[in-house]
PDB file of C-alpha atoms in Angstrom:
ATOM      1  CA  UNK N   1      28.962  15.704  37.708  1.00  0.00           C
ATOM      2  CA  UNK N   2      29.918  17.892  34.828  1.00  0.00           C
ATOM      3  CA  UNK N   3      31.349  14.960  32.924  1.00  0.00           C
ATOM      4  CA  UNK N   4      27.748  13.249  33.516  1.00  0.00           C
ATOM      5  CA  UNK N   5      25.979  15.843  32.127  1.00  0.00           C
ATOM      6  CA  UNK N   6      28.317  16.077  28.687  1.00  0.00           C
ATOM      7  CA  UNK N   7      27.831  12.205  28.452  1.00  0.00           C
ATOM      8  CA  UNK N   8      24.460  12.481  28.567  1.00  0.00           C
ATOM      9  CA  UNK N   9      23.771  15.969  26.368  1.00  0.00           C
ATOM     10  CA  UNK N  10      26.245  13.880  24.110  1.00  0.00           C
ATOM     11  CA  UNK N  11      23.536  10.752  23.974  1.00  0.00           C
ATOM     12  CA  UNK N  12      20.680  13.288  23.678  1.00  0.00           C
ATOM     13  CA  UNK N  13      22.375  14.790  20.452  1.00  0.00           C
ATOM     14  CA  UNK N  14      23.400  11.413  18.923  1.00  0.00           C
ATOM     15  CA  UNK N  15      19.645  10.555  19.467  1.00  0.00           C
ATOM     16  CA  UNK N  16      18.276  13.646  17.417  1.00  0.00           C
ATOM     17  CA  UNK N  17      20.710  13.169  14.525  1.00  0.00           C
ATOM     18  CA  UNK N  18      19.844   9.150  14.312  1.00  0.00           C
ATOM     19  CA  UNK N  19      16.077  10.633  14.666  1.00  0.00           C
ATOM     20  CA  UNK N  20      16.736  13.236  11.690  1.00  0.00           C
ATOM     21  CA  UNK N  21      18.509  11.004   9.294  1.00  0.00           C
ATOM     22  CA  UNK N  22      15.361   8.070   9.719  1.00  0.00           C
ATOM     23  CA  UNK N  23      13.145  11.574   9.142  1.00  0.00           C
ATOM     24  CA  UNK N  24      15.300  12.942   5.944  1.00  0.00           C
ATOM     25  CA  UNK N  25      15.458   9.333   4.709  1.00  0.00           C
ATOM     26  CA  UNK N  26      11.757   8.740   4.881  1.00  0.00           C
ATOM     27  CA  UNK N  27      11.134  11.977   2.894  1.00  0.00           C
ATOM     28  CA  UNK N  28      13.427  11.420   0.312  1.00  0.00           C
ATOM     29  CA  UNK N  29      12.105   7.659  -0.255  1.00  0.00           C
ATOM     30  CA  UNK N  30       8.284   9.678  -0.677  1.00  0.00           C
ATOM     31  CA  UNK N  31       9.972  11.911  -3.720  1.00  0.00           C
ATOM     32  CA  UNK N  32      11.376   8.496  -5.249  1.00  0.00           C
ATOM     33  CA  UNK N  33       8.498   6.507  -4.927  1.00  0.00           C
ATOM     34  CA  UNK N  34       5.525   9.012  -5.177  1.00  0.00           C
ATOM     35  CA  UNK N  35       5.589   9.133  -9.081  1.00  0.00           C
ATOM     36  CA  UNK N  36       4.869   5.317  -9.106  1.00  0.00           C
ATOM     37  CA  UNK N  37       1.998   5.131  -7.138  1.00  0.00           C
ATOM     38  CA  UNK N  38      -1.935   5.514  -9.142  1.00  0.00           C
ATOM     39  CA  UNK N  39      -5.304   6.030  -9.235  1.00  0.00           C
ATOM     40  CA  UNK N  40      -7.569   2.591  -9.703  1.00  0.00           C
ATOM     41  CA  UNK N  41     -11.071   3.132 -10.875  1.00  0.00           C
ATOM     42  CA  UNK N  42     -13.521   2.934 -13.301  1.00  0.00           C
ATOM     43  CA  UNK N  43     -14.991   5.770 -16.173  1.00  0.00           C
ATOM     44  CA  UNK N  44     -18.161   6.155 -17.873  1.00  0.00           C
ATOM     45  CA  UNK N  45     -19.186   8.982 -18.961  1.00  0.00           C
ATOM     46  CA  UNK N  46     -22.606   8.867 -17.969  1.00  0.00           C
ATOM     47  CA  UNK N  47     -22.209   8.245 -14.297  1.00  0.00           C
ATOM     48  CA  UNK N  48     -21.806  11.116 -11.758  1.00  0.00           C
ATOM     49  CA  UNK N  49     -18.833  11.450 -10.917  1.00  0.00           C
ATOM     50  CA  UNK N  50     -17.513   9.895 -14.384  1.00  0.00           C
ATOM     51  CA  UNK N  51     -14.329   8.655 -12.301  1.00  0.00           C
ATOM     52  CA  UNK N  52     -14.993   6.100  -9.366  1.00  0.00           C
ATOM     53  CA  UNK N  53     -12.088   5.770  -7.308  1.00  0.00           C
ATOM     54  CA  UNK N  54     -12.042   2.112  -5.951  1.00  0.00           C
ATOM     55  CA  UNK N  55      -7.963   1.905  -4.359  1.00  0.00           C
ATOM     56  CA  UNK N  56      -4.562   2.355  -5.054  1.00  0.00           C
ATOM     57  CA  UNK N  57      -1.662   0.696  -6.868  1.00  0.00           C
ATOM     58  CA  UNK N  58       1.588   0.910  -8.338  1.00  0.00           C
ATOM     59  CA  UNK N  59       3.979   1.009 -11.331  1.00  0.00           C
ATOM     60  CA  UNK N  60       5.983  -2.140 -11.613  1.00  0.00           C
ATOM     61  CA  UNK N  61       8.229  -3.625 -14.108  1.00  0.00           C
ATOM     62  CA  UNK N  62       8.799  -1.976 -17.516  1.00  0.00           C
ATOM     63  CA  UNK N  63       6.845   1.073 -16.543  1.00  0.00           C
ATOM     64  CA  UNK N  64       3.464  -0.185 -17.946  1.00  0.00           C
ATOM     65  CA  UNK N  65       2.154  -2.947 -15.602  1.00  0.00           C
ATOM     66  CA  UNK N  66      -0.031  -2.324 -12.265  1.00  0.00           C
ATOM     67  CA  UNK N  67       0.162  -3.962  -9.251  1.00  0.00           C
ATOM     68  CA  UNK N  68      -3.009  -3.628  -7.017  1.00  0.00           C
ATOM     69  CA  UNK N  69      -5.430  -5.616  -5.146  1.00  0.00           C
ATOM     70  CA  UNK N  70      -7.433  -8.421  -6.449  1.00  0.00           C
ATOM     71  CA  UNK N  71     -10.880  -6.985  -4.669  1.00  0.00           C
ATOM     72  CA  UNK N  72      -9.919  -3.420  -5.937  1.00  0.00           C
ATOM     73  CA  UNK N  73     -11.400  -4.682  -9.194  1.00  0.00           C
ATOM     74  CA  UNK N  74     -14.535  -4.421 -10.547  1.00  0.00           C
ATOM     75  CA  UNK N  75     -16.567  -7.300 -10.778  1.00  0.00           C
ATOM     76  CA  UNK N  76     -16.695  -8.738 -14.361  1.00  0.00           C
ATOM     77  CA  UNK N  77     -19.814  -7.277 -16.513  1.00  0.00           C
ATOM     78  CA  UNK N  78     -20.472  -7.029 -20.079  1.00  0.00           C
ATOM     79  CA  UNK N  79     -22.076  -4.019 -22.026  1.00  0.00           C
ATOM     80  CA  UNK N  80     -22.479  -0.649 -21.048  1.00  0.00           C
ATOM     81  CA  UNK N  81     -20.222  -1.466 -17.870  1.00  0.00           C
ATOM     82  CA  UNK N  82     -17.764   1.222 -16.899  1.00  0.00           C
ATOM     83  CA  UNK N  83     -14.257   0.869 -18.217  1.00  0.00           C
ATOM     84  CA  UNK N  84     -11.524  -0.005 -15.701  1.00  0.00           C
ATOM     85  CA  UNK N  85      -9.053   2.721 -15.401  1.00  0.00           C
ATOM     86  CA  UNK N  86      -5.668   3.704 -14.119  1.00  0.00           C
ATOM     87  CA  UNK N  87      -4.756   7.774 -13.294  1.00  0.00           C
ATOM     88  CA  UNK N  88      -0.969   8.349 -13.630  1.00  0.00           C
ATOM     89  CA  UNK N  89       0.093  11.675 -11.981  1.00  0.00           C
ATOM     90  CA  UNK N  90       2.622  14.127 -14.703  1.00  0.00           C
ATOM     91  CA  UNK N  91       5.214  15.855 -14.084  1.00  0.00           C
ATOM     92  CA  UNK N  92       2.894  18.788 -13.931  1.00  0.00           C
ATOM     93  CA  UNK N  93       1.187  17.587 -11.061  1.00  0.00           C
ATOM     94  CA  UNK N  94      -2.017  16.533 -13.313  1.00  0.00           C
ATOM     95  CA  UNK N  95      -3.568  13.266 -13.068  1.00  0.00           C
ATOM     96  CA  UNK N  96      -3.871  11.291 -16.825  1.00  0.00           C
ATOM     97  CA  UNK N  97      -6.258   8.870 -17.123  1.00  0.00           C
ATOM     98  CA  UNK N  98      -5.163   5.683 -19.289  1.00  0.00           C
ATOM     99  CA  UNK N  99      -7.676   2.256 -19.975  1.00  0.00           C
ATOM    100  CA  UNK N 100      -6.045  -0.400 -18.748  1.00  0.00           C
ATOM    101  CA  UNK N 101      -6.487  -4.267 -18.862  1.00  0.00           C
ATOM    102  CA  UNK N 102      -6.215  -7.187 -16.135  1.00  0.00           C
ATOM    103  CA  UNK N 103      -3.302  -9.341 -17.260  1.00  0.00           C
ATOM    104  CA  UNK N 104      -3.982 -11.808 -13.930  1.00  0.00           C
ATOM    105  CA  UNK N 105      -6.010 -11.603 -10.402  1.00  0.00           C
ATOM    106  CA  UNK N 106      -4.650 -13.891  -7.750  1.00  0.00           C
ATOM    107  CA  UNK N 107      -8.058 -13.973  -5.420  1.00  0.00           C
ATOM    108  CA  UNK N 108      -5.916 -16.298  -3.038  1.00  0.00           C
ATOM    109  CA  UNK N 109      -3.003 -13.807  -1.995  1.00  0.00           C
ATOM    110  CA  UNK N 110      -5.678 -10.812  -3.216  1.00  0.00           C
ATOM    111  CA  UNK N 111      -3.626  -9.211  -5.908  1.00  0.00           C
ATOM    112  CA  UNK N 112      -4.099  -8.286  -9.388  1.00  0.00           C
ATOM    113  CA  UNK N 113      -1.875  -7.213 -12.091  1.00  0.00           C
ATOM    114  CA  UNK N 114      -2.893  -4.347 -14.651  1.00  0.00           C
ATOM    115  CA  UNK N 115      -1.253  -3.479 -17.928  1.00  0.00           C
ATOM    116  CA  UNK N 116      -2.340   0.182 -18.632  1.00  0.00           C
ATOM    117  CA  UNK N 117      -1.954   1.959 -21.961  1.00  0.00           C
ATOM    118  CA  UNK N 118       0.452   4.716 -22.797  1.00  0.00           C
ATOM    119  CA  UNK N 119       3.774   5.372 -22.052  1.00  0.00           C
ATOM    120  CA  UNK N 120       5.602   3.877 -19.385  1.00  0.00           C
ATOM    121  CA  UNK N 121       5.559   5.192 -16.118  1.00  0.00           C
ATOM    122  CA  UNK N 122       8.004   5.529 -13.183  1.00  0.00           C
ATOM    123  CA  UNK N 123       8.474   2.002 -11.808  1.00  0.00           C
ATOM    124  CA  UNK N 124       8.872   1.172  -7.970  1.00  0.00           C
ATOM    125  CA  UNK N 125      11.837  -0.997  -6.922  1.00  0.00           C
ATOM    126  CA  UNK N 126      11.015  -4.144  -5.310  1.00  0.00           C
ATOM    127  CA  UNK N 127      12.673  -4.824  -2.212  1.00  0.00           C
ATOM    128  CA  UNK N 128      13.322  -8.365  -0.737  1.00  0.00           C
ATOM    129  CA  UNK N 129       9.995  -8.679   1.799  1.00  0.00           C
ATOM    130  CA  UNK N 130      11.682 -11.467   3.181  1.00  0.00           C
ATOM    131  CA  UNK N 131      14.012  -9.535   4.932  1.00  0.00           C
ATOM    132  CA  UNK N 132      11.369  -8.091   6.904  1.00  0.00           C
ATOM    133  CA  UNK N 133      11.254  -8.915  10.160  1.00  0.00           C
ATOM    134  CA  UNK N 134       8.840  -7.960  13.415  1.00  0.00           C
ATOM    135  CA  UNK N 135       9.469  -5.213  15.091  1.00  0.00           C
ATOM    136  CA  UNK N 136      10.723  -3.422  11.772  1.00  0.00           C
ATOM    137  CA  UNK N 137       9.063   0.198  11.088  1.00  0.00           C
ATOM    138  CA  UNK N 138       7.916   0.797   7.427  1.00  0.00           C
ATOM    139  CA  UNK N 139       5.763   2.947   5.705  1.00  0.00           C
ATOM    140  CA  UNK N 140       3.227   2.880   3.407  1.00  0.00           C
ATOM    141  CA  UNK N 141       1.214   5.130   0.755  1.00  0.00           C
ATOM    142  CA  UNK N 142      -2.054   5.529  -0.894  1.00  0.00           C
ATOM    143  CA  UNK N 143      -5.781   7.351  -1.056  1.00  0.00           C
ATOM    144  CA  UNK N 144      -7.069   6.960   2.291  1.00  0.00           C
ATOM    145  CA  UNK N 145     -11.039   7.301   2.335  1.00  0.00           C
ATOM    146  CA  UNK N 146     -11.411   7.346  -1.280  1.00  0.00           C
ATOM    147  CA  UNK N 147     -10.032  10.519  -2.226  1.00  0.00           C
ATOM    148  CA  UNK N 148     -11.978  12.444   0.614  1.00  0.00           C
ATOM    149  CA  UNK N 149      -8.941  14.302   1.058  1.00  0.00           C
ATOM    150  CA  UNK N 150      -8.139  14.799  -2.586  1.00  0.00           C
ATOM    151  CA  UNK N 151      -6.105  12.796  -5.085  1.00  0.00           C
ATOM    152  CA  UNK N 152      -2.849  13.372  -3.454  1.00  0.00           C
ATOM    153  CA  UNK N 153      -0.974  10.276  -1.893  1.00  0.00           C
ATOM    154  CA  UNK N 154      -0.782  10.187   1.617  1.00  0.00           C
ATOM    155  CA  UNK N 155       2.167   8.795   3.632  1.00  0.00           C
ATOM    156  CA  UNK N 156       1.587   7.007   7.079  1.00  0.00           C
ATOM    157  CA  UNK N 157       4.205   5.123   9.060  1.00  0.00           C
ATOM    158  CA  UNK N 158       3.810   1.487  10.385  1.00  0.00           C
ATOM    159  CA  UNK N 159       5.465  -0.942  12.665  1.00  0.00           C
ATOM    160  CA  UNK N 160       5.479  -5.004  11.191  1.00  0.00           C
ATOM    161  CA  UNK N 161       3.425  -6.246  14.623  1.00  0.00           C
ATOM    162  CA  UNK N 162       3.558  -9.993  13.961  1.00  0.00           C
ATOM    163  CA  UNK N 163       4.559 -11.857  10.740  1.00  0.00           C
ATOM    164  CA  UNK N 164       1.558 -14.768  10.801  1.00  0.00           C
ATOM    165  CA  UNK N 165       0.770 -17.380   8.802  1.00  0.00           C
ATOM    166  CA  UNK N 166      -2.659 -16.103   7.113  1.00  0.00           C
ATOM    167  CA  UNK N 167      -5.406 -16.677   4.401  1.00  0.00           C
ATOM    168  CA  UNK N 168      -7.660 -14.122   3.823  1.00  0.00           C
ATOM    169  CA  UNK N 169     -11.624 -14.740   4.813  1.00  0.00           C
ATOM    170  CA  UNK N 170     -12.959 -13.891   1.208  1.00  0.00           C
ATOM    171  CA  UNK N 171     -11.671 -13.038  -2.154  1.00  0.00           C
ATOM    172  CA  UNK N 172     -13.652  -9.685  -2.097  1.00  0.00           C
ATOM    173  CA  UNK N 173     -12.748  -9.101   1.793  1.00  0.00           C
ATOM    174  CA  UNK N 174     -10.933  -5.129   1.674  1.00  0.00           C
ATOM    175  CA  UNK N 175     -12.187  -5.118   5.562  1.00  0.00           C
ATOM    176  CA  UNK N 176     -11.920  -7.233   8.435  1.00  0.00           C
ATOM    177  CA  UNK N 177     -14.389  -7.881  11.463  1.00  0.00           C
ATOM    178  CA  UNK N 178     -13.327  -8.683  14.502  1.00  0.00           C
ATOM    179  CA  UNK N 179     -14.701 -12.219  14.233  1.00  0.00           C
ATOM    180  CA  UNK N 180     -13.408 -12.681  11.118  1.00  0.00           C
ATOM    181  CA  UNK N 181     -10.396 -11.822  12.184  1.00  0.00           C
ATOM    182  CA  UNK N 182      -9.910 -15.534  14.419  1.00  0.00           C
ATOM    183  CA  UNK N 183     -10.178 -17.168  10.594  1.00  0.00           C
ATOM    184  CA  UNK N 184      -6.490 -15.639   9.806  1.00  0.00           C
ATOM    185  CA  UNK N 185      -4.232 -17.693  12.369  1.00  0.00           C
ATOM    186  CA  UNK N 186      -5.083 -21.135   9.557  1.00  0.00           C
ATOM    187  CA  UNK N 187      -3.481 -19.836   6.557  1.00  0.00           C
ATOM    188  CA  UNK N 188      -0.878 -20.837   4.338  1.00  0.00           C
ATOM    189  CA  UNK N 189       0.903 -17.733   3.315  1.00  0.00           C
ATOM    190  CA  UNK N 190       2.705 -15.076   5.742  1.00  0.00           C
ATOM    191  CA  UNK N 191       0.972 -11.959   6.257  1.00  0.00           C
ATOM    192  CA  UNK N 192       2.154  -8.754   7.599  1.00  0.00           C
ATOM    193  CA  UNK N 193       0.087  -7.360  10.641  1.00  0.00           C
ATOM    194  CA  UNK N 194       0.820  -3.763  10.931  1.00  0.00           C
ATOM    195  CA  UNK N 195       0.618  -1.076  13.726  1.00  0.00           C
ATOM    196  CA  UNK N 196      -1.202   1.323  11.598  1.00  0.00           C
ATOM    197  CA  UNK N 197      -4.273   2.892  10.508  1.00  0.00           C
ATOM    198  CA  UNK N 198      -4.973   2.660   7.431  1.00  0.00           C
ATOM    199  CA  UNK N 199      -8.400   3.311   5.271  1.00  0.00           C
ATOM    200  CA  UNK N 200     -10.026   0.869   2.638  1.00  0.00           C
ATOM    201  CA  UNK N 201      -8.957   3.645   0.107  1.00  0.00           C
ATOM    202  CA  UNK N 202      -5.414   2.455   1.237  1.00  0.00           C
ATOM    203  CA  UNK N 203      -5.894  -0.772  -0.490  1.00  0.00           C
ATOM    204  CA  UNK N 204      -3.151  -1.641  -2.865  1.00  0.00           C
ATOM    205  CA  UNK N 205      -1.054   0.826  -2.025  1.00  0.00           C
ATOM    206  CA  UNK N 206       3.249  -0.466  -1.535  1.00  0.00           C
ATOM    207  CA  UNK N 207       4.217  -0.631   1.846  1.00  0.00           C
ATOM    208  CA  UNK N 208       7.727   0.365   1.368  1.00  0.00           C
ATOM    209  CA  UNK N 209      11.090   0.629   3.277  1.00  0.00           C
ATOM    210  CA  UNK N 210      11.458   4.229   4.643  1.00  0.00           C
ATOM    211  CA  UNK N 211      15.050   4.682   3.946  1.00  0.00           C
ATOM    212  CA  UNK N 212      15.373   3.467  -0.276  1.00  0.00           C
ATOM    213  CA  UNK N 213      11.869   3.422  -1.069  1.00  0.00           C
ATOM    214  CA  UNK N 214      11.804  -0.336  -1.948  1.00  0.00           C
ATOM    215  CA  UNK N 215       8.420  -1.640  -1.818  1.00  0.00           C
ATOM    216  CA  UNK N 216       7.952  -4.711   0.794  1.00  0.00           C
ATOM    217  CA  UNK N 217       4.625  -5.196   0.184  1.00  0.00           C
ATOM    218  CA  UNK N 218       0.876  -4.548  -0.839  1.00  0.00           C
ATOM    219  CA  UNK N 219      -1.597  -3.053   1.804  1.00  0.00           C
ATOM    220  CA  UNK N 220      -5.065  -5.228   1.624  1.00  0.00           C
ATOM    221  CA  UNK N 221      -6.868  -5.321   4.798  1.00  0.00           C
ATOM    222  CA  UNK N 222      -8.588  -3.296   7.722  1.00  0.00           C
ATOM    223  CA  UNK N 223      -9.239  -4.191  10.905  1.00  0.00           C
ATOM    224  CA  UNK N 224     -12.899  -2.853  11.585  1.00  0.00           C
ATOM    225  CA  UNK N 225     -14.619  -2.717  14.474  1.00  0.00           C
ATOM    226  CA  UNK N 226     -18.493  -2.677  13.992  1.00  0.00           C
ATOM    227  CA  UNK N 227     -19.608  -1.342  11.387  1.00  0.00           C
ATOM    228  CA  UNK N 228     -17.898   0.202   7.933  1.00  0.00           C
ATOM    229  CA  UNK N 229     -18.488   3.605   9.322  1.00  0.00           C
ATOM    230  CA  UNK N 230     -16.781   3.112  12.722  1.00  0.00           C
ATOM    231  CA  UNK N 231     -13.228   2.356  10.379  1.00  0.00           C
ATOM    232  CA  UNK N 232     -13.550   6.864  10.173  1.00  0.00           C
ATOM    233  CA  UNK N 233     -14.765   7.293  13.413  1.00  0.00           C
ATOM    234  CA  UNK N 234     -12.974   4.631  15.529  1.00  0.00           C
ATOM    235  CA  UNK N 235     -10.203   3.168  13.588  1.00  0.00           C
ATOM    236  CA  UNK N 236      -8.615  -0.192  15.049  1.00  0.00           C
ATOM    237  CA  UNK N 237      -4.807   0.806  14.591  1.00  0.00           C
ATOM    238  CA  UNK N 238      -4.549  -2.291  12.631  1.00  0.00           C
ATOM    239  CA  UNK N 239      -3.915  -3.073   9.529  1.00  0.00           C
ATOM    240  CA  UNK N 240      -2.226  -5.992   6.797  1.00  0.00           C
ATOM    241  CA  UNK N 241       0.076  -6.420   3.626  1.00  0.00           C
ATOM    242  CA  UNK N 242       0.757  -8.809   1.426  1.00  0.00           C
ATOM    243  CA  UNK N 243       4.510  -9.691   1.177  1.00  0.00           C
ATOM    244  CA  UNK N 244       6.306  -8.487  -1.799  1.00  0.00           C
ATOM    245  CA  UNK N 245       7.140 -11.817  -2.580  1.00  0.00           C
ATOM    246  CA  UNK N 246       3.815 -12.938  -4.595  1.00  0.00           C
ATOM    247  CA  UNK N 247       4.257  -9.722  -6.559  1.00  0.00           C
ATOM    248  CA  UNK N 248       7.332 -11.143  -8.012  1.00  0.00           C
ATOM    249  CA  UNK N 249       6.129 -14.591  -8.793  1.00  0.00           C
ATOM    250  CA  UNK N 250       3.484 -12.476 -10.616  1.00  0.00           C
ATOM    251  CA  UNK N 251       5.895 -10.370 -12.508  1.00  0.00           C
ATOM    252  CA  UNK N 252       7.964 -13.667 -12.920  1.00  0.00           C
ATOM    253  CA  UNK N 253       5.010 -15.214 -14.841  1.00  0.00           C
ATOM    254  CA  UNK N 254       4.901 -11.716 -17.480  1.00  0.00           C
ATOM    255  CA  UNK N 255       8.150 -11.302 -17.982  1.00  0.00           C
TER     256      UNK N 255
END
């Protein structure tokens, strides 16, 4: 009986230690990667606020290209339309707002890729998103709610659900409906379905590995139920990334 007990205190430590080393890696991948990830928005001076908030994204490449969502973006309009924007958070903690310009938008995997102006800023690491398999647990970062809770990124964990072949419903689709939802399962591309909530403000934001940091992904989509008020009040638990993968061809065709 004694031995029992040892053997199983023994499990019960080994347990906490694997559970504080996943817990100390996924805070030191938020330190590496939190420098990389930005503001998208627009500026004019005479709106109110002059800063509209419309997602996430982050640093890629040689420190000066974006990578966020294609329905992030503004739609295209000519003269006194507000300029598109990136905010880049300083070593002091203090957001700097740079112009930036839309090198490509890839409506059909629902990215886009920014060059902003300025000096370059921290880049993420991409990771190899076809390693990813179901039943992996990843994280993922970004402005939930559109900056209710202040322009600080916010961390969530997620678990890959399913890994399904996917096309998304519209090129401006940030949000899913339940019905729309059925549309997914006769795509051509993998998608990641996540055990997570997430928040539209989420969109763009790397879904990264929890351990190195390595981004895996792009967050996109929303499972709603109802309406666009019920994703605050009665969140699905669900959301979906884009695999890492299409980034690269995108950085492949900048280089």
């Amino acid at each position: 009986m004694i031995r029992r007990e040892f053997h199983l205190a023994g499990l019960a430590g080994l347990f906490l230690l694997a559970t504080s080393h996943v817990q100390a890696g996924l805070a030191e991948a938020i330190v590496k990667l939190k420098p990389s990830v930005v503001l998208i928005g627009t500026f004019k001076a005479t709106d109110s606020p002059r800063f509209q908030l419309r997602g996430t994204g982050f640093i890629v490449g040689n420190g000066q290209l974006v990578v966020t969502n294609s329905h992030v973006l503004p739609a295209p309009a000519g003269g006194d339309a507000p300029a598109l924007v990136v905010q880049v958070r300083q070593a002091s903690g203090e957001w700097q707002m740079r112009p930036a310009v839309m090198l490509e938008t890839n409506p059909a995997v629902d990215l886009a890729l920014l060059r902003m102006e300025g000096a370059p800023g921290t880049a993420a690491r991409l990771g190899d998103s076809n390693s990813v398999r179901e039943g992996d647990d990843l994280a993922f970062m970004g402005f939930p709610i559109g900056g209710v809770l202040g322009f600080s990124p916010v961390t969530h964990r997620a678990t890959v659900s399913s890994i399904t072949p996917a096309a998304l419903p519209s090129p401006s689709a940030g949000r899913l409906s339940e019905m729309a939802i059925r549309g997914l399962r006769n795509g051509t591309f993998n998608i990641f379905q996540l055990d997570a909530t997430a928040y539209p403000g989420n969109s763009g934001g790397p879904l990264f590995h929890p351990e190195t940091g390595e981004v895996l992904g792009v967050l996109n989509m929303v499972l709603i139920k109802g309406t666009r008020e019920s994703a605050l009040s009665q969140p699905s638990g669900i959301s979906y990334a884009i695999p890492g993968v299409h980034v690269r061809e995108m950085l492949d065709r900048h280089r």
